[in-house]
mmCIF file of C-alpha atoms in Angstrom:
data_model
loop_
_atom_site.group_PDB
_atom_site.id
_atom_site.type_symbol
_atom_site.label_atom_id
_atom_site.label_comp_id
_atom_site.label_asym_id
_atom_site.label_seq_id
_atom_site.Cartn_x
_atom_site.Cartn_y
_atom_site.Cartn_z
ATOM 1 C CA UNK G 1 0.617 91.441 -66.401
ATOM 2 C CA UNK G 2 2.402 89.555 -68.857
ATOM 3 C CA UNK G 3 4.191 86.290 -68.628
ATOM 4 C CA UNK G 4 7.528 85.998 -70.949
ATOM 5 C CA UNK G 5 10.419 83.554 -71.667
ATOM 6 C CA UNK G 6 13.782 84.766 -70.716
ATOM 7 C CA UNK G 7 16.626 82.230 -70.484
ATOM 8 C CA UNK G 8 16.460 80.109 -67.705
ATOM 9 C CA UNK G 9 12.660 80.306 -67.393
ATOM 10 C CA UNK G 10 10.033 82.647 -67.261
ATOM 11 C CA UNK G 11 9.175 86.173 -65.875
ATOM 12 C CA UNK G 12 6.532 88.789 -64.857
ATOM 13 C CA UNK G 13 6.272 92.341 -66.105
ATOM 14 C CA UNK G 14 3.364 93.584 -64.302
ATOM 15 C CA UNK G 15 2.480 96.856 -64.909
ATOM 16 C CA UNK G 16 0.352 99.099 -67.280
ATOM 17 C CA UNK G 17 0.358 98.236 -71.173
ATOM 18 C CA UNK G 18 1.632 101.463 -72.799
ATOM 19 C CA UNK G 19 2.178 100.133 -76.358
ATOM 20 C CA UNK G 20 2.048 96.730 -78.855
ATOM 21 C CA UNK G 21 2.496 96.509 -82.038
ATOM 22 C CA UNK G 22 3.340 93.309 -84.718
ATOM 23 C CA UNK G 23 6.732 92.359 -82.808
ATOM 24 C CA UNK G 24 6.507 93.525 -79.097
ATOM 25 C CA UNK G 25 4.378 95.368 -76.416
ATOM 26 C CA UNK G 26 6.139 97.561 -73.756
ATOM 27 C CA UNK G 27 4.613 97.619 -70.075
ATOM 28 C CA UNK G 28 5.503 100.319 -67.677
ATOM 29 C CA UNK G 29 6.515 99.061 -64.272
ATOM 30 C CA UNK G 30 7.632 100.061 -60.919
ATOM 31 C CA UNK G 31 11.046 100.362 -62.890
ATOM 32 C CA UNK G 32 10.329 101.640 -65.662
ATOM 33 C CA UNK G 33 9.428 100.202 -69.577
ATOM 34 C CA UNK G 34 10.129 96.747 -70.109
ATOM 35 C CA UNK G 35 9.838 96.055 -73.719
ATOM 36 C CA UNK G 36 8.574 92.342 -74.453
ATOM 37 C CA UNK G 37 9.309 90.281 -78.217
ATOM 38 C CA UNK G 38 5.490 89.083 -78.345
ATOM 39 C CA UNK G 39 6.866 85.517 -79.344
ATOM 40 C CA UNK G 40 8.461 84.960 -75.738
ATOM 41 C CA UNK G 41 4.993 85.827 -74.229
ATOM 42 C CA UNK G 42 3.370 82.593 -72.598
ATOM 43 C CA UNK G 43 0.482 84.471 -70.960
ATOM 44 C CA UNK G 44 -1.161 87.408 -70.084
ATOM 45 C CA UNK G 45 -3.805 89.242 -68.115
ATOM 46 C CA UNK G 46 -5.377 92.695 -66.534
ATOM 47 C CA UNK G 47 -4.995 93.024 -62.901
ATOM 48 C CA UNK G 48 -6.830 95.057 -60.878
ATOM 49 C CA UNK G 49 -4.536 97.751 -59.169
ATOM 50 C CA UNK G 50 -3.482 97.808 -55.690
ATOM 51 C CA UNK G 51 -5.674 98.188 -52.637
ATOM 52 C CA UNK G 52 -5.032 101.814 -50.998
ATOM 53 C CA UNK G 53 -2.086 101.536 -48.078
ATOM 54 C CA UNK G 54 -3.866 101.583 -44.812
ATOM 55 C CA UNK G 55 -3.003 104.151 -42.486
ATOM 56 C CA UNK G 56 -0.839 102.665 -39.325
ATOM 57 C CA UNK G 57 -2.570 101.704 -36.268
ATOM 58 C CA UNK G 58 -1.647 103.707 -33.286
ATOM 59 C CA UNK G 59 -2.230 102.011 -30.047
#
């Protein structure tokens, strides 16, 4: 996950980090790449991926 200034505010890409180098790091989301200037990151972090989906109850 990583936490970056746009306009306005601030946003989430969370996702897997595919690259960084000197000037920005790219994330691969749900989306697709989002490509992030490192100096308009605040924060960042690994998160653990998503539980499995549970099958649906049947009654």
């Amino acid at each position: 996950m990583v936490r970056y200034r746009i306009p306005g505010g601030v946003t989430d890409a969370l996702g897997e980090l595919v690259s960084a180098n000197d000037g920005e790091c790219t994330v691969r989301t749900r989306r697709g790449d989002v490509a992030v200037d490192l100096g308009a990151v605040t924060a960042a972090k690994a998160v653990p991926p998503p539980p499995p989906r549970r099958r649906p109850r049947t009654d």
